[in-house]
């Protein structure tokens, strides 16, 4: 339909992240198609609403589909499915992928680019890290609470024209975006927040404000960050200590924000245990880092999440 | 009344542990007086029932009192109050203490002998470690599930005649008892079970069988034991690695036993956070041990217990 420089975009996984980033692109005039399941009928009828600090966005007509076949081949596929559902991509992605289709995963944690690269070729794959406090509060309703920047790059490759073009497109629709050359290093930087804060939100039932207000938990969050710093450095990513301090400081403005893992856990949905805690632990230990706190936290969350999965919401 | 070699015994804190060990002594003909609060009327009316593997015990008439003054000076005070209620002892103990009164604490964790010694003199104070799976299932009703031995000794002193006499008295009433010279070392040995199993019962909502069945949690329990081994050795207590293995193995027979801390936590009662996790962490770190897993577990449990305390049961 339109002649956006990104071409035809498919969004797979239309939770908070998919609807927010896809919705902002659609609002900016891009040709965005959402693959939806639970929210399909509501969004077809009522559209998509994004409540943000910077001005609310209402998209009365949204291109959405129940199957990948309805969407067909896309130029860019944005993957925002939970990492726990990666097995479903084997079925969902093929109808969307043509010879030149690029894949951009916005999924959390480690292992997603590797999964996509193994199936559809590393040359297609980009990753985006979303630094955003966002919740889906009802079908088709996204509440954007804080932050919102996205860092886009490719694993082990410098910034490409393709990456720069996507970052520019996001910037143009009001989403702060950055093209990054060291995507893997950026993933470790992001884990420095997700591992302790998502982890303690489940393990200690503590939201961000709770962790910061409890001197012992706050020190434990910082100690977990130190383990991740060691692991990241062992893997060749230079991250200064001051970055950990900044991760603690910037969290102060989040108030009693519940990390997405906490909401997933409370609702009995699958928690991204391996992407956020398990894979960093394995990669860090393999690189020679000692990660005793992460090992214990992973064990606790893994058990809690398995025990809790499928509970009524 | 009778002329038991232990003389007049007062039991302060009549939960599962106080009722079981005090009840077995009373059943054997000792002059035992229970200080009771919540269960007083029920026990006065219905007596005390102890369901055990080795034959049930029914005590139709139990000497119990609502105040220490009613009991008066005792020869031996058995303290089985929760460690979190130690401040109450300042009020409860004085009417029971005469010039020759001995104090035997059956409380969990570290710090209880030091508390009693600081107030009433170290020479009075003995400690007993209860290796027992026991629950109070209703007022005046104790269910003894497994194990049951008690190790009695004095902190920093060899086995005394007094200690041997109490151990013999317990043995004579059918409670396996041992006089030990290294009470502090024994406390660390017991912590090697309580720290991981009570800890993961709250942190991971995993009963004993759950921990043993989950390979990752089981390995984490063993790793917590290794941290305690290091700490205990740093404090001069020689404990072999094989003791940790045995702690894991012997737990297999407990089935889905819920550690007492888990029951306390589930019912919104105070959890002995500092006695079981906080004080061992402080003593171990002061002795030069690295205890990152215990530090994280302590932070998590401390936060959960504070958050949960006072919830309706």
XYZ file of C-alpha atoms in Angstrom:
626
model
C 0.000 0.000 0.000
C 2.233 2.933 1.034
C 5.827 3.386 -0.032
C 7.547 3.420 3.380
C 11.306 2.851 3.066
C 10.866 -0.190 5.322
C 8.388 -1.775 2.929
C 5.857 -4.224 4.246
C 6.239 -4.940 7.928
C 4.817 -7.935 9.817
C 4.631 -7.936 13.605
C 4.613 -11.420 15.150
C 3.615 -11.419 18.792
C 1.226 -8.600 19.539
C 1.654 -8.117 23.273
C 2.772 -4.849 24.818
C 6.088 -4.635 22.961
C 4.766 -5.656 19.553
C 1.760 -3.352 19.750
C 3.782 -0.403 21.027
C 6.650 -0.467 18.535
C 4.511 -1.728 15.670
C 1.765 0.697 16.583
C 4.117 3.664 16.587
C 5.379 2.700 13.116
C 1.802 2.283 11.867
C 0.872 5.646 13.390
C 3.780 7.139 11.427
C 2.385 5.834 8.164
C 4.286 2.575 7.743
C 2.637 -0.498 6.281
C 2.347 -2.621 9.420
C 0.493 -5.932 9.644
C -0.096 -7.481 13.068
C -0.381 -11.212 13.533
C -2.822 -11.491 16.450
C -4.452 -14.191 18.427
C -6.311 -13.296 21.600
C -6.776 -9.603 20.787
C -7.677 -9.970 17.125
C -11.442 -9.341 17.299
C -11.142 -6.476 19.765
C -8.451 -4.693 17.759
C -10.346 -5.201 14.488
C -13.403 -3.597 16.082
C -11.912 -0.958 18.391
C -8.425 -0.352 17.038
C -5.282 0.077 19.073
C -4.756 2.584 21.847
C -1.351 3.550 23.193
C -1.389 5.746 26.267
C 1.965 7.499 26.568
C 3.447 10.413 28.439
C 4.267 12.143 25.168
C 0.695 12.170 23.848
C -1.759 9.318 23.407
C -1.957 7.451 20.120
C -5.195 6.037 18.724
C -5.202 3.824 15.657
C -8.847 3.240 14.718
C -8.031 0.936 11.800
C -5.285 -1.624 12.214
C -4.180 -4.208 9.670
C -4.342 -7.424 11.611
C -4.564 -11.070 10.711
C -5.104 -14.416 12.409
C -2.569 -16.271 10.265
C 0.786 -15.572 8.681
C -0.629 -16.761 5.348
C -3.101 -13.842 5.338
C -0.201 -11.423 5.688
C 2.111 -13.117 3.211
C 5.713 -12.257 2.426
C 7.022 -9.186 4.241
C 10.148 -7.076 3.867
C 10.673 -6.856 7.591
C 9.348 -9.184 10.291
C 9.382 -7.763 13.804
C 9.343 -10.618 16.317
C 7.933 -9.726 19.713
C 6.722 -13.118 20.824
C 7.833 -14.344 24.216
C 11.128 -16.224 24.028
C 9.354 -19.185 25.619
C 7.241 -19.493 22.464
C 10.131 -19.652 20.002
C 9.090 -23.137 18.922
C 5.951 -21.575 17.431
C 8.051 -19.433 15.104
C 8.897 -22.532 13.100
C 5.260 -22.537 12.010
C 4.522 -18.790 12.076
C 7.487 -17.344 10.183
C 7.810 -19.289 6.884
C 4.784 -17.695 5.159
C 6.233 -14.251 5.964
C 9.757 -14.917 4.725
C 10.813 -14.265 1.141
C 14.309 -14.199 -0.301
C 15.049 -10.665 0.973
C 13.010 -10.620 4.198
C 14.845 -9.279 7.253
C 14.065 -10.432 10.781
C 14.202 -8.096 13.772
C 13.755 -9.749 17.150
C 12.698 -7.520 20.031
C 12.687 -10.474 22.428
C 14.312 -10.424 25.822
C 17.525 -12.007 26.925
C 20.036 -14.200 25.178
C 19.620 -16.893 22.571
C 16.960 -15.453 20.257
C 19.241 -14.234 17.445
C 21.012 -17.589 17.612
C 17.686 -19.408 17.292
C 16.587 -17.336 14.261
C 20.035 -17.488 12.629
C 20.145 -21.254 12.965
C 16.821 -21.622 11.124
C 16.717 -18.805 8.578
C 20.307 -17.612 8.198
C 22.330 -15.150 10.247
C 22.414 -12.587 7.431
C 18.687 -11.879 7.883
C 18.790 -11.390 11.604
C 18.819 -8.162 13.600
C 18.035 -7.601 17.244
C 16.414 -4.701 19.030
C 16.672 -3.975 22.731
C 13.709 -2.155 24.166
C 14.415 -0.018 27.206
C 10.826 0.576 28.059
C 8.326 0.287 30.896
C 5.207 -0.871 29.165
C 2.158 -2.974 29.986
C -0.745 -4.304 27.974
C -3.642 -3.391 30.261
C -6.473 -4.786 28.123
C -6.888 -6.190 24.602
C -5.665 -3.500 22.232
C -4.723 -1.147 25.065
C -1.068 -0.414 25.784
C 0.095 1.753 28.637
C 3.541 3.210 28.114
C 4.882 4.199 31.524
C 8.463 5.271 31.147
C 11.501 5.296 28.903
C 10.987 3.718 25.479
C 14.244 3.832 23.561
C 15.245 1.004 21.283
C 18.787 -0.043 20.333
C 19.029 -1.956 17.074
C 21.988 -3.890 15.769
C 23.329 -7.154 14.455
C 25.180 -9.820 16.392
C 28.931 -9.657 15.713
C 28.572 -7.171 12.838
C 29.061 -3.397 12.661
C 26.139 -1.041 12.073
C 24.633 -1.732 8.633
C 22.639 0.514 6.320
C 19.633 -1.683 7.042
C 19.960 -1.187 10.782
C 20.445 2.552 10.361
C 17.340 2.768 8.189
C 15.169 1.061 10.792
C 16.552 3.208 13.598
C 15.859 6.333 11.515
C 12.312 5.145 10.852
C 11.655 4.683 14.574
C 13.161 8.090 15.376
C 10.941 9.688 12.751
C 7.776 8.326 14.435
C 8.791 9.534 17.903
C 10.535 6.460 19.289
C 14.052 7.213 20.469
C 16.215 4.765 18.521
C 19.872 4.033 18.231
C 21.864 1.922 15.775
C 24.471 -0.076 17.697
C 27.514 -2.001 16.493
C 27.886 -4.257 19.524
C 24.469 -5.846 19.854
C 25.692 -8.671 22.092
C 27.333 -6.203 24.464
C 24.108 -4.200 24.495
C 22.194 -7.347 25.408
C 24.469 -7.877 28.408
C 23.959 -4.252 29.438
C 20.222 -4.748 29.339
C 20.476 -8.020 31.270
C 22.196 -6.070 34.015
C 18.759 -4.574 34.699
C 16.498 -7.494 33.803
C 18.373 -10.185 35.733
C 18.149 -8.487 39.146
C 14.933 -6.508 38.806
C 12.835 -9.056 36.923
C 14.455 -11.751 39.065
C 13.729 -10.208 42.440
C 10.249 -9.249 41.280
C 9.481 -12.974 41.128
C 11.838 -14.360 43.763
C 11.164 -11.728 46.424
C 7.793 -10.433 45.149
C 9.431 -7.007 45.090
C 8.617 -4.401 42.471
C 11.290 -1.915 41.407
C 10.536 0.522 44.242
C 10.542 -2.330 46.789
C 14.005 -3.469 45.712
C 15.388 0.059 45.865
C 13.813 0.760 49.276
C 15.151 -2.452 50.882
C 18.866 -1.831 51.553
C 19.653 -5.565 51.569
C 17.809 -6.330 48.317
C 19.263 -3.238 46.669
C 22.777 -4.439 47.560
C 21.906 -7.898 46.222
C 20.662 -6.373 42.960
C 23.975 -4.548 42.657
C 25.896 -7.753 43.465
C 24.014 -9.600 40.715
C 25.021 -6.796 38.345
C 28.660 -7.333 39.337
C 28.384 -11.004 38.380
C 26.993 -9.975 34.986
C 29.767 -7.404 34.555
C 32.341 -10.144 35.088
C 30.589 -12.439 32.638
C 30.210 -9.741 29.981
C 33.878 -8.812 30.310
C 34.845 -12.469 30.077
C 32.950 -12.525 26.776
C 34.807 -9.469 25.517
C 32.238 -6.739 26.173
C 33.797 -3.765 27.927
C 31.243 -2.395 30.383
C 32.386 0.006 33.101
C 31.356 -0.370 36.758
C 29.658 3.010 36.494
C 27.101 1.437 34.150
C 25.841 -0.751 36.996
C 25.529 2.286 39.251
C 23.595 4.059 36.533
C 21.247 1.062 36.147
C 20.389 1.378 39.846
C 20.038 5.149 39.700
C 17.841 5.310 36.624
C 15.458 2.805 38.219
C 14.510 5.356 40.860
C 12.154 7.100 38.436
C 10.251 3.869 37.717
C 8.403 3.911 41.033
C 6.535 0.735 41.768
C 6.742 -0.505 38.203
C 6.250 -4.233 37.917
C 8.727 -5.814 35.503
C 7.040 -7.782 32.737
C 8.258 -11.073 34.221
C 6.428 -10.305 37.454
C 3.174 -9.732 35.585
C 3.691 -12.913 33.575
C 4.366 -14.813 36.786
C 1.372 -13.388 38.622
C -0.912 -14.280 35.741
C 0.486 -17.807 35.454
C 1.899 -17.106 31.988
C 5.227 -18.580 30.866
C 8.219 -16.673 32.229
C 11.307 -16.221 30.025
C 13.473 -18.111 32.508
C 16.118 -19.435 30.150
C 16.473 -16.310 27.989
C 16.891 -13.969 30.975
C 18.584 -16.124 33.627
C 19.557 -19.530 32.239
C 21.432 -18.591 29.048
C 23.397 -15.709 30.641
C 24.377 -18.095 33.435
C 25.573 -20.741 30.975
C 27.437 -18.245 28.760
C 28.985 -16.475 31.759
C 30.155 -19.641 33.459
C 31.523 -20.931 30.138
C 33.525 -17.688 29.890
C 35.023 -18.336 33.322
C 32.880 -16.003 35.436
C 31.714 -17.056 38.868
C 27.959 -16.467 39.114
C 26.730 -18.018 42.385
C 23.955 -15.472 42.951
C 22.653 -15.880 39.417
C 22.825 -19.675 39.769
C 20.648 -19.567 42.888
C 18.271 -16.995 41.439
C 17.887 -19.046 38.251
C 17.135 -22.179 40.296
C 14.517 -20.385 42.372
C 12.782 -18.673 39.445
C 12.860 -21.766 37.291
C 11.127 -23.736 40.044
C 8.603 -21.005 40.830
C 7.747 -20.448 37.173
C 7.242 -24.150 36.474
C 5.179 -24.564 39.600
C 3.055 -21.551 38.759
C 2.626 -21.909 35.006
C -0.942 -22.435 33.950
C -2.441 -21.156 37.168
C -5.625 -19.217 36.558
C -4.805 -15.530 36.053
C 5.582 -33.195 93.219
C 7.713 -36.056 91.886
C 11.431 -36.428 92.502
C 12.715 -36.489 88.940
C 16.477 -35.923 88.788
C 15.791 -32.888 86.609
C 13.609 -31.319 89.303
C 10.942 -28.839 88.281
C 10.892 -28.122 84.559
C 9.246 -25.134 82.893
C 8.598 -25.105 79.140
C 8.394 -21.624 77.619
C 6.948 -21.618 74.141
C 4.506 -24.426 73.674
C 4.443 -24.893 69.937
C 5.347 -28.171 68.260
C 8.877 -28.392 69.680
C 7.996 -27.385 73.251
C 4.985 -29.691 73.402
C 6.819 -32.627 71.864
C 9.982 -32.593 73.988
C 8.236 -31.316 77.119
C 5.371 -33.740 76.549
C 7.703 -36.721 76.235
C 9.378 -35.752 79.527
C 5.985 -35.351 81.225
C 4.873 -38.693 79.797
C 7.986 -40.215 81.389
C 7.006 -38.890 84.814
C 8.958 -35.636 84.981
C 7.502 -32.568 86.659
C 6.848 -30.436 83.572
C 4.973 -27.123 83.573
C 3.971 -25.581 80.270
C 3.623 -21.841 79.839
C 0.866 -21.559 77.252
C -0.996 -18.855 75.470
C -3.245 -19.739 72.573
C -3.618 -23.440 73.426
C -4.067 -23.081 77.207
C -7.821 -23.696 77.469
C -7.832 -26.556 74.984
C -4.921 -28.356 76.648
C -6.407 -27.846 80.135
C -9.626 -29.429 78.906
C -8.427 -32.047 76.417
C -4.810 -32.667 77.343
C -1.937 -33.093 74.931
C -1.753 -35.609 72.091
C 1.433 -36.574 70.335
C 1.027 -38.746 67.294
C 4.306 -40.493 66.560
C 5.542 -43.405 64.513
C 6.737 -45.147 67.633
C 3.374 -45.177 69.405
C 1.004 -42.333 70.169
C 1.220 -40.477 73.469
C -1.809 -39.055 75.253
C -1.433 -36.861 78.321
C -4.944 -36.273 79.696
C -3.766 -33.986 82.501
C -1.080 -31.431 81.750
C 0.321 -28.860 84.154
C -0.073 -25.630 82.245
C -0.185 -21.977 83.168
C -0.935 -18.653 81.548
C 1.856 -16.782 83.364
C 5.383 -17.479 84.526
C 4.413 -16.317 88.009
C 1.933 -19.215 88.329
C 4.776 -21.630 87.611
C 7.372 -19.933 89.803
C 11.042 -20.806 90.115
C 12.118 -23.880 88.163
C 15.266 -25.990 88.137
C 15.320 -26.206 84.363
C 13.680 -23.880 81.862
C 13.293 -25.281 78.368
C 12.939 -22.435 75.877
C 11.124 -23.319 72.673
C 9.782 -19.928 71.737
C 10.475 -18.679 68.229
C 13.783 -16.812 68.012
C 11.819 -13.854 66.645
C 10.100 -13.558 70.041
C 13.279 -13.390 72.121
C 12.377 -9.913 73.337
C 9.436 -11.472 75.210
C 11.808 -13.616 77.252
C 12.896 -10.518 79.138
C 9.417 -10.507 80.655
C 8.681 -14.253 80.683
C 11.850 -15.705 82.201
C 12.580 -13.768 85.443
C 9.782 -15.384 87.540
C 11.138 -18.804 86.532
C 14.785 -18.126 87.352
C 16.266 -18.821 90.776
C 19.909 -18.874 91.736
C 20.474 -22.420 90.371
C 18.064 -22.445 87.453
C 19.497 -23.798 84.212
C 18.300 -22.631 80.794
C 18.067 -24.962 77.810
C 17.209 -23.312 74.513
C 15.800 -25.536 71.779
C 15.497 -22.569 69.420
C 16.691 -22.613 65.845
C 19.735 -21.015 64.360
C 22.469 -18.862 65.769
C 22.375 -16.158 68.427
C 20.015 -17.617 71.028
C 22.616 -18.834 73.552
C 24.368 -15.474 73.186
C 21.114 -13.652 73.908
C 20.398 -15.725 77.032
C 24.004 -15.586 78.241
C 24.094 -11.828 77.918
C 21.013 -11.437 80.109
C 21.215 -14.268 82.634
C 24.824 -15.467 82.599
C 26.580 -17.934 80.312
C 26.995 -20.510 83.105
C 23.241 -21.214 83.104
C 22.887 -21.681 79.389
C 22.676 -24.913 77.411
C 21.445 -25.475 73.897
C 19.618 -28.364 72.329
C 19.405 -29.085 68.627
C 16.290 -30.894 67.546
C 16.616 -33.021 64.434
C 12.960 -33.597 64.017
C 10.123 -33.300 61.522
C 7.230 -32.161 63.615
C 4.099 -30.045 63.176
C 1.462 -28.698 65.540
C -1.680 -29.603 63.621
C -4.234 -28.229 66.098
C -4.212 -26.827 69.656
C -2.700 -29.533 71.849
C -2.118 -31.861 68.915
C 1.419 -32.596 67.737
C 2.221 -34.747 64.780
C 5.685 -36.224 64.872
C 6.596 -37.186 61.331
C 10.198 -38.284 61.262
C 13.492 -38.318 63.102
C 13.419 -36.760 66.572
C 16.888 -36.886 68.052
C 18.166 -34.062 70.210
C 21.801 -33.010 70.727
C 22.444 -31.126 73.935
C 25.541 -29.186 74.881
C 27.025 -25.916 76.007
C 28.640 -23.251 73.874
C 32.439 -23.420 74.071
C 32.437 -25.923 76.965
C 32.948 -29.698 77.069
C 30.099 -32.053 78.029
C 29.034 -31.346 81.617
C 27.318 -33.620 84.152
C 24.271 -31.391 83.818
C 24.140 -31.904 80.058
C 24.655 -35.635 80.416
C 21.848 -35.841 82.956
C 19.382 -34.133 80.639
C 20.412 -36.286 77.684
C 19.956 -39.399 79.821
C 16.526 -38.220 80.921
C 15.430 -37.751 77.303
C 16.817 -41.154 76.323
C 14.924 -42.754 79.192
C 11.586 -41.376 77.905
C 12.179 -42.581 74.360
C 13.737 -39.503 72.760
C 17.067 -40.278 71.144
C 19.456 -37.829 72.828
C 23.141 -37.099 72.660
C 25.409 -34.992 74.875
C 27.753 -32.989 72.651
C 30.901 -31.076 73.468
C 30.919 -28.831 70.438
C 27.486 -27.216 70.509
C 28.444 -24.391 68.140
C 29.780 -26.877 65.615
C 26.569 -28.863 65.963
C 24.572 -25.704 65.286
C 26.463 -25.185 62.054
C 25.817 -28.806 61.096
C 22.117 -28.291 61.647
C 22.162 -25.033 59.689
C 23.516 -26.973 56.762
C 20.031 -28.460 56.495
C 17.893 -25.536 57.639
C 19.542 -22.856 55.507
C 18.907 -24.547 52.147
C 15.733 -26.512 52.868
C 13.891 -23.956 54.995
C 15.260 -21.265 52.677
C 14.129 -22.800 49.411
C 10.805 -23.746 50.987
C 10.070 -20.026 51.228
C 12.111 -18.646 48.324
C 11.115 -21.279 45.764
C 7.902 -22.567 47.435
C 9.531 -26.001 47.292
C 9.032 -28.602 49.997
C 11.794 -31.106 50.718
C 10.696 -33.529 47.998
C 10.396 -30.666 45.479
C 13.984 -29.547 46.136
C 15.320 -33.074 45.811
C 13.344 -33.757 42.613
C 14.488 -30.558 40.860
C 18.095 -31.194 39.754
C 18.900 -27.477 39.634
C 17.466 -26.698 43.088
C 19.086 -29.781 44.539
C 22.473 -28.606 43.234
C 21.785 -25.140 44.662
C 20.941 -26.648 48.055
C 24.260 -28.494 47.959
C 26.087 -25.301 46.921
C 24.538 -23.446 49.886
C 25.809 -26.248 52.109
C 29.310 -25.722 50.692
C 29.168 -22.054 51.668
C 28.197 -23.079 55.213
C 30.979 -25.654 55.286
C 33.489 -22.910 54.468
C 32.051 -20.625 57.116
C 31.984 -23.325 59.791
C 35.583 -24.272 59.017
C 36.582 -20.606 59.149
C 35.086 -20.537 62.648
C 37.075 -23.606 63.685
C 34.440 -26.318 63.323
C 35.774 -29.303 61.376
C 32.941 -30.666 59.257
C 33.739 -33.061 56.411
C 32.270 -32.697 52.922
C 30.615 -36.056 53.371
C 28.363 -34.499 56.017
C 26.770 -32.314 53.344
C 26.185 -35.329 51.144
C 24.586 -37.109 54.082
C 22.300 -34.103 54.740
C 21.017 -34.414 51.177
C 20.658 -38.175 51.348
C 18.850 -38.351 54.665
C 16.298 -35.827 53.374
C 15.025 -38.366 50.881
C 12.984 -40.100 53.564
C 11.167 -36.878 54.528
C 8.960 -36.916 51.458
C 7.013 -33.714 50.940
C 7.663 -32.497 54.476
C 7.207 -28.743 54.799
C 9.975 -27.187 56.914
C 8.630 -25.196 59.851
C 9.675 -21.922 58.227
C 7.464 -22.706 55.240
C 4.458 -23.251 57.491
C 5.227 -20.071 59.423
C 5.512 -18.190 56.159
C 2.324 -19.597 54.681
C 0.389 -18.710 57.836
C 1.811 -15.179 57.948
C 3.635 -15.888 61.221
C 7.083 -14.420 61.923
C 9.882 -16.335 60.205
C 13.216 -16.798 62.023
C 15.071 -14.919 59.301
C 17.991 -13.602 61.306
C 18.594 -16.749 63.418
C 18.640 -19.063 60.403
C 20.013 -16.912 57.572
C 21.152 -13.505 58.862
C 23.384 -14.449 61.777
C 25.145 -17.340 59.961
C 25.796 -14.946 57.068
C 27.285 -12.322 59.378
C 29.395 -14.813 61.334
C 30.572 -16.593 58.202
C 31.521 -13.411 56.353
C 33.299 -12.134 59.489
C 35.287 -15.385 59.491
C 36.383 -14.741 55.912
C 33.987 -17.039 54.072
C 32.419 -16.015 50.780
C 28.676 -16.588 51.018
C 27.074 -15.036 47.903
C 24.243 -17.561 47.673
C 23.370 -17.162 51.332
C 23.504 -13.371 50.966
C 20.982 -13.463 48.131
C 18.769 -16.029 49.862
C 18.778 -13.986 53.065
C 17.807 -10.839 51.160
C 14.956 -12.621 49.387
C 13.576 -14.343 52.489
C 13.912 -11.236 54.624
C 11.874 -9.271 52.095
C 9.256 -11.988 51.619
C 8.836 -12.542 55.354
C 8.431 -8.840 56.109
C 6.011 -8.413 53.259
C 3.996 -11.435 54.327
C 4.004 -11.084 58.124
C 0.584 -10.541 59.569
C -1.275 -11.854 56.561
C -4.348 -13.770 57.574
C -3.499 -17.442 58.010
